[in-house]
Amino acid sequence: MKLGEVERLRGELAEFVADVFGSLPRRDQRRWGGCYLRGLMLDGRRKSIQPMAERLPDGNMQALQQFVNQSPWDPLPVRRRIAERLSRAIRPEVWVIDDVSFPKCGTASAGVARQYCGALGKRANCQVAVSVHAATDTASCPLNWQLYLPREWTDEPARCRRAGVPDEAAAHQEKWRLALGLLDTLAGWELEAPVVVADAGYGVSTPFRAGLEERGLSYVLALTGKEVAHAEEAEPHQPAYGGLGPPTLPRYRTPPRAVCVLAAQAAPEQFTEVTWRQGSKGAMTSRFTVLTIRPAGKQSLAAAQQAGGGRNRWDGVLPARTLLVEWPHGQDTPTGYWISNLPVTTPVADLVRWAKMRWRIEHDYRELKHGLGLDHFEGRTWRGWHHHVTLVTAAQAFLTMRRLDPKAHMSA
C-alpha cells in the first residue's frame, strides 16, 4: 500500500489496535504496535525494522527494535483476540495445519538448522514453524504459531538460553505434537475446530490422527498412497491355541496392501465427477470416490491394541476409516488420497471441498511473506520471532476483515 493509503487507514487501524493489543499494559507498547503494523502494510522491498522505520513518518528504529525484540509483552493474548475476531468474521469451514520455513544465514537464530526448507525445495539452513489457519474458499488467516526446535537445539540447553527459548519450550517435540499443542491452546480460548485438514506430512502420522480423535476432532488428512491398509471386509481370525505359552493373537489372513493399490482396484463407475470451486481458469473439477479401509502397519496396530484394552484383550479388529480417492480423467492411476474419521456416508462433495481447501493458505503465505514481510525478521531471539509473527498476523487480520466488510474493524 502507498503511504497515503496507509495514513488514511490510521483511524480504523487505531480502533483495531486498541482492541487486539488491549492486553499490552502500556500505552507506548500499543502505539508502537500500531506503528509496526503500518510499516508492514506499507510498500517496500524489505519489512525488517530499519527500512520500515525509515519509510514511516513517525518511525523510530530504536523504539521498534525494543518493542519487538526486548519488550516482555505476551503475544498469546494478542493472538487470542485476533483468532476470536477472525473466527467470527470468516466463519471457517476448516482449520488447516501446516508448517512453513524461513531461510536463514548463520546458526544463532532460534531454531535455525539445516533441514528441509519448503521455501527452497531442498535441505537448507532455515527455521521452521508450525501454524493453524482458519479457512474458507474466500478468506483465511493464521490463528496460532509455534517455532519448531530441532534436536540439535534441545540437546544444547545453553544454546537455547542464548536465544531466549523459555524452559517450557526447550524440550524437543515433533511437528505433529506442536500442532496438537496449538489446537489445545485454541480449544482453551473456547474456539471450536471445524474439520481439521493437513498435508501428508501430518496425515501419515498415526499418533497425530489418534491425537485428533482423542480430542473429538474431525479430520480430512492427505496421504501419500504408500501407507498400508486392509480392505473394509477383511476380518481377523483366531489361530488355534497350541497349548504352550500365551494365546496367539488374532491376525489377518492376508498382508495389508498399499492404499494406492486398494484405490486402483475400485471400479471406474464408483468415481463421481465433483467440482469443488471456481478457479481463475474455470471450474476445478475431477473424479472422486469414497472407500472404507482399515489402516494397518506397526503404529496403527499399536494404537488399535491400546484402544482395545491392551495387547492381550484386543479383539484383533483394526478400526475402519474413510478414504477419499482422486482419479482425474486421462490418468492411468489415482493421484490423490485423503484419510478421514468422518462417516463414509459423508457427501463426497463435502469431503472434496474440505480436502482441497488447504490451497487457501498458499494465498496466506503469499500475502504474509511477499506483502507483509513474514520472513523478513532479522532478529535472533525466540521472543522477537514470536512477536514479529504475531504482528504480521495482526496486519493480515486487519486487511482480511476490511476485504470481507469495510466496517469489520468496528466489530468488537
XYZ file of C-alpha atoms in Angstrom:
412
model
C 0.000 0.000 0.000
C 1.135 3.562 -0.673
C 1.902 5.876 2.235
C -1.232 7.939 1.596
C -3.429 4.829 1.671
C -1.878 3.644 4.927
C -2.252 7.064 6.511
C -5.944 7.172 5.564
C -6.407 3.917 7.494
C -4.867 5.245 10.710
C -8.215 5.850 12.371
C -9.532 2.388 11.561
C -6.232 0.812 12.488
C -6.151 2.656 15.805
C -9.517 1.131 16.772
C -8.286 -2.328 15.730
C -5.026 -1.943 17.681
C -6.845 -0.701 20.792
C -8.908 -3.888 20.796
C -6.415 -6.521 19.642
C -3.500 -5.121 21.648
C -5.651 -4.354 24.679
C -3.682 -6.905 26.732
C -0.480 -4.848 26.408
C -0.131 -2.974 29.706
C 1.445 0.262 28.420
C 0.166 2.883 26.009
C 3.528 3.239 24.305
C 3.561 -0.515 23.553
C 0.187 -0.235 21.829
C 1.443 2.823 19.959
C 4.482 1.007 18.603
C 2.315 -1.975 17.793
C 0.187 0.223 15.538
C 3.301 1.781 14.033
C 4.766 -1.640 13.250
C 1.533 -2.734 11.577
C 1.560 0.358 9.350
C 5.168 -0.420 8.438
C 4.232 -3.969 7.465
C 1.367 -2.794 5.255
C 3.391 -0.031 3.589
C 5.012 -0.802 0.235
C 8.682 -1.648 0.433
C 11.062 -4.386 -0.556
C 12.128 -5.222 2.992
C 9.854 -5.311 6.039
C 12.608 -5.552 8.644
C 12.744 -2.895 11.341
C 15.299 -0.429 9.939
C 13.764 0.080 6.461
C 10.250 0.219 7.927
C 11.322 2.895 10.413
C 12.877 4.911 7.598
C 9.700 4.766 5.495
C 7.283 5.734 8.290
C 6.797 9.421 9.134
C 6.808 8.567 12.862
C 9.200 5.610 12.595
C 11.812 5.165 15.307
C 14.194 2.271 14.762
C 15.362 2.070 18.374
C 11.839 2.102 19.770
C 10.619 -0.537 17.303
C 13.666 -2.715 17.999
C 12.956 -2.548 21.720
C 9.229 -3.239 21.232
C 9.779 -6.331 19.080
C 12.984 -7.825 20.474
C 13.197 -6.869 24.160
C 9.774 -5.797 25.410
C 8.287 -8.644 27.528
C 4.695 -8.422 26.273
C 2.923 -11.756 25.871
C 1.889 -12.480 22.248
C -0.683 -15.146 23.163
C -3.470 -12.799 24.363
C -2.990 -10.783 21.171
C -3.291 -13.919 19.040
C -6.325 -14.982 21.032
C -8.130 -11.738 20.298
C -7.193 -11.958 16.615
C -8.426 -15.561 16.489
C -11.723 -14.628 18.168
C -12.403 -11.789 15.760
C -11.307 -13.655 12.647
C -13.355 -16.723 13.542
C -16.479 -14.587 13.723
C -15.642 -12.726 10.525
C -14.540 -15.697 8.405
C -16.770 -18.462 9.851
C -14.170 -21.061 8.805
C -15.130 -24.402 7.302
C -11.743 -25.900 8.128
C -8.671 -25.354 10.243
C -5.530 -26.041 8.258
C -2.428 -27.429 9.963
C 0.777 -26.615 8.130
C 4.430 -25.728 8.572
C 6.385 -23.002 6.844
C 10.123 -22.418 6.505
C 12.264 -19.296 6.757
C 15.698 -19.451 5.070
C 18.360 -18.007 7.384
C 22.068 -17.324 7.422
C 24.183 -18.225 10.430
C 23.384 -20.513 13.338
C 22.347 -18.165 16.157
C 18.669 -17.533 15.330
C 16.304 -19.590 17.483
C 15.583 -22.976 15.905
C 17.730 -22.477 12.816
C 19.267 -25.690 11.466
C 19.995 -27.483 8.228
C 16.666 -29.135 7.478
C 14.137 -29.407 4.683
C 13.163 -25.909 3.569
C 9.865 -25.783 1.687
C 10.590 -22.240 0.524
C 13.654 -23.500 -1.361
C 12.501 -27.056 -2.090
C 15.609 -28.640 -0.582
C 17.568 -29.039 2.640
C 18.993 -25.710 3.698
C 19.708 -23.533 6.697
C 16.296 -22.368 7.910
C 13.776 -22.007 10.695
C 10.508 -23.961 10.558
C 7.238 -23.005 12.232
C 4.008 -24.942 12.681
C 0.780 -22.994 12.198
C -3.002 -23.322 12.364
C -5.108 -21.337 9.880
C -8.844 -20.673 9.747
C -10.026 -21.012 6.152
C -12.911 -20.929 3.746
C -12.767 -20.749 -0.047
C -12.844 -16.956 0.121
C -10.758 -15.998 3.154
C -8.192 -17.326 5.588
C -5.839 -16.178 8.305
C -3.387 -17.852 10.719
C -4.683 -18.325 14.261
C -1.595 -19.545 16.097
C 2.107 -20.284 15.578
C 4.919 -22.246 17.214
C 8.590 -22.290 16.251
C 9.997 -25.796 15.808
C 13.195 -26.685 17.668
C 15.283 -29.497 16.129
C 17.067 -31.897 18.489
C 20.389 -30.208 17.902
C 18.893 -27.246 19.727
C 17.083 -29.026 22.541
C 20.187 -31.163 23.191
C 22.114 -27.937 23.933
C 20.354 -26.059 26.761
C 22.986 -23.311 26.745
C 22.247 -22.581 23.095
C 18.529 -22.345 23.858
C 19.195 -19.952 26.715
C 21.294 -17.684 24.483
C 18.371 -17.453 22.036
C 15.905 -16.775 24.842
C 13.988 -20.020 24.474
C 11.797 -20.419 27.589
C 12.330 -23.541 29.674
C 8.851 -24.911 28.919
C 9.576 -24.810 25.173
C 13.119 -26.188 25.288
C 12.164 -29.886 25.047
C 12.107 -31.424 21.596
C 8.654 -32.021 20.138
C 7.837 -33.393 16.716
C 5.867 -31.072 14.464
C 2.700 -33.129 14.869
C 2.976 -32.735 18.650
C 3.385 -28.983 18.238
C 0.270 -28.987 16.048
C -1.757 -30.773 18.716
C -0.470 -28.284 21.282
C -1.629 -25.387 19.121
C -5.063 -26.991 18.831
C -5.190 -27.398 22.609
C -4.365 -23.711 23.024
C -7.155 -22.737 20.625
C -9.562 -25.009 22.500
C -8.511 -23.244 25.695
C -9.531 -19.999 24.010
C -13.007 -21.535 23.598
C -12.697 -21.714 19.820
C -14.304 -24.785 18.277
C -12.443 -26.501 15.471
C -14.474 -27.353 12.380
C -12.838 -30.028 10.198
C -9.032 -30.241 10.554
C -7.118 -30.619 7.290
C -3.401 -31.055 6.629
C -0.981 -32.343 4.026
C 0.589 -35.789 4.014
C 3.382 -34.679 6.331
C 0.776 -34.841 9.098
C -1.681 -37.296 7.557
C 0.822 -40.164 7.542
C 1.332 -39.818 11.305
C -0.825 -42.341 13.129
C -0.139 -40.676 16.519
C -1.298 -37.347 15.081
C -4.539 -38.856 13.800
C -5.048 -40.595 17.142
C -4.448 -37.294 18.933
C -7.143 -35.612 16.871
C -9.576 -38.430 17.614
C -8.812 -38.287 21.343
C -9.769 -34.604 21.217
C -13.019 -35.377 19.413
C -11.924 -33.564 16.241
C -12.968 -34.485 12.706
C -10.248 -34.540 10.066
C -9.521 -34.949 6.369
C -5.761 -35.514 6.001
C -3.720 -36.172 2.887
C -1.801 -39.434 2.434
C 0.993 -40.356 0.047
C -0.661 -43.593 -1.121
C 2.200 -45.728 0.203
C 0.523 -46.299 3.575
C -0.779 -49.834 4.084
C -4.292 -50.917 4.965
C -6.768 -53.782 4.739
C -9.979 -53.602 2.774
C -13.155 -52.961 4.779
C -14.390 -56.550 4.506
C -11.150 -58.092 5.800
C -11.639 -59.910 9.125
C -9.045 -61.280 11.560
C -9.136 -64.917 12.622
C -8.052 -66.526 15.869
C -5.414 -69.249 15.331
C -5.882 -72.395 17.349
C -4.068 -72.398 20.683
C -1.020 -74.658 20.616
C -1.027 -75.298 24.344
C 2.287 -73.617 25.150
C 2.876 -70.009 26.147
C 0.403 -67.152 25.832
C -2.508 -67.480 23.368
C -1.786 -66.415 19.782
C -3.246 -63.022 18.951
C -5.928 -62.625 16.270
C -4.446 -61.813 12.881
C -5.497 -61.025 9.335
C -5.060 -63.846 6.855
C -3.586 -61.642 4.127
C -0.945 -58.914 4.400
C -2.066 -55.293 4.140
C -1.680 -53.546 0.816
C -0.695 -50.009 -0.120
C -3.549 -47.533 -0.196
C -2.747 -46.750 -3.830
C -3.246 -50.431 -4.725
C -6.591 -50.624 -2.921
C -7.724 -47.410 -4.609
C -6.694 -48.570 -8.080
C -8.884 -51.665 -7.676
C -12.046 -49.579 -7.316
C -14.436 -49.955 -10.236
C -14.496 -46.966 -12.658
C -18.221 -46.493 -12.117
C -17.562 -45.798 -8.424
C -15.932 -42.480 -9.313
C -18.041 -39.343 -9.422
C -17.160 -36.033 -11.039
C -17.009 -33.290 -8.416
C -16.467 -29.541 -8.785
C -15.107 -28.027 -5.596
C -14.565 -24.381 -6.557
C -14.308 -21.888 -9.385
C -10.717 -21.025 -10.231
C -9.266 -18.248 -12.374
C -9.266 -20.639 -15.359
C -12.714 -22.075 -14.745
C -14.251 -24.785 -12.606
C -11.930 -27.032 -10.575
C -13.263 -30.490 -11.374
C -12.033 -34.065 -11.043
C -13.284 -37.601 -10.340
C -13.513 -38.944 -6.786
C -14.731 -41.933 -4.845
C -15.013 -42.827 -1.165
C -13.827 -46.182 0.190
C -13.627 -47.745 3.628
C -10.249 -49.086 4.718
C -8.625 -50.424 7.878
C -5.256 -48.667 8.316
C -2.517 -51.173 9.194
C 1.195 -51.015 9.961
C 3.019 -51.066 13.298
C 1.728 -47.740 14.576
C -1.882 -48.472 13.618
C -1.629 -51.918 15.218
C -0.222 -50.462 18.458
C -2.921 -47.753 18.546
C -5.677 -50.328 17.996
C -4.309 -52.586 20.730
C -4.153 -49.693 23.175
C -7.701 -48.586 22.336
C -8.879 -52.193 22.703
C -7.676 -52.531 26.277
C -4.159 -53.826 25.702
C -2.408 -56.449 23.600
C -3.998 -59.489 25.242
C -7.536 -58.091 25.388
C -7.750 -56.649 21.855
C -10.140 -58.483 19.507
C -7.795 -58.034 16.532
C -10.118 -55.788 14.512
C -8.439 -52.707 13.047
C -10.792 -49.695 13.080
C -12.331 -48.601 9.784
C -11.618 -45.191 8.316
C -12.896 -43.304 5.280
C -10.582 -42.937 2.287
C -11.188 -40.238 -0.325
C -9.547 -41.014 -3.673
C -8.995 -38.711 -6.657
C -8.576 -40.235 -10.134
C -8.630 -37.500 -12.796
C -9.667 -38.172 -16.363
C -6.714 -39.134 -18.525
C -4.611 -40.515 -15.657
C -3.609 -44.176 -15.525
C -3.786 -44.353 -11.718
C -5.284 -42.333 -8.861
C -3.376 -39.170 -7.954
C -4.693 -38.128 -4.547
C -5.580 -39.807 -1.255
C -7.080 -38.439 1.966
C -7.984 -40.280 5.169
C -10.857 -39.163 7.380
C -12.641 -40.211 10.556
C -15.900 -38.805 9.179
C -18.564 -41.377 8.252
C -18.319 -42.952 4.822
C -21.840 -41.583 4.252
C -20.481 -38.008 4.334
C -21.286 -36.438 0.939
C -18.292 -36.804 -1.333
C -18.637 -33.161 -2.401
C -18.122 -32.061 1.216
C -15.067 -34.272 1.665
C -13.562 -32.974 -1.559
C -14.222 -29.337 -0.690
C -12.605 -29.693 2.733
C -9.640 -31.679 1.421
C -8.960 -29.151 -1.308
C -9.444 -26.111 0.931
C -5.861 -26.418 2.074
C -4.936 -24.477 -1.104
C -6.261 -21.328 0.532
C -3.342 -20.977 2.943
C -0.966 -20.731 -0.020
C -2.697 -17.389 -0.553
C -1.979 -16.655 3.117
C 1.700 -17.317 2.658
C 1.948 -15.153 -0.471
C 0.440 -12.217 1.382
C 2.243 -12.920 4.647
C 5.660 -13.314 3.037
C 5.638 -11.122 -0.052
C 3.221 -8.455 1.129
C 3.722 -8.280 4.889
C 7.296 -9.459 5.449
C 6.675 -12.623 7.455
C 10.154 -13.941 6.628
C 11.936 -10.578 6.792
C 12.563 -10.630 10.548
C 16.282 -10.225 11.225
C 16.305 -10.771 14.987
C 17.638 -13.940 16.579
C 15.589 -14.450 19.724
C 12.615 -16.682 20.431
C 10.670 -13.732 21.829
C 11.417 -11.483 18.868
C 10.352 -14.115 16.341
C 7.033 -14.785 18.093
C 6.401 -11.043 18.466
C 7.069 -10.476 14.763
C 4.785 -13.273 13.501
C 2.045 -12.080 15.870
C 2.315 -8.566 14.446
C 2.287 -9.880 10.873
C -0.786 -11.973 11.728
C -2.480 -8.866 13.136
C -1.725 -6.927 9.948
C -3.179 -9.660 7.761
C -6.201 -10.000 10.036
C -6.904 -6.278 9.735
C -6.650 -6.391 5.934
C -8.737 -9.574 5.725
C -11.525 -8.084 7.803
C -11.561 -4.956 5.651
C -11.828 -7.062 2.491
C -14.716 -9.069 3.955
C -16.504 -5.995 5.271
C -15.148 -2.430 5.159
C -16.818 -1.860 8.530
C -15.406 -5.040 10.115
C -12.936 -3.046 12.178
C -15.890 -1.620 14.068
C -16.855 -5.117 15.337
C -15.916 -5.841 18.894
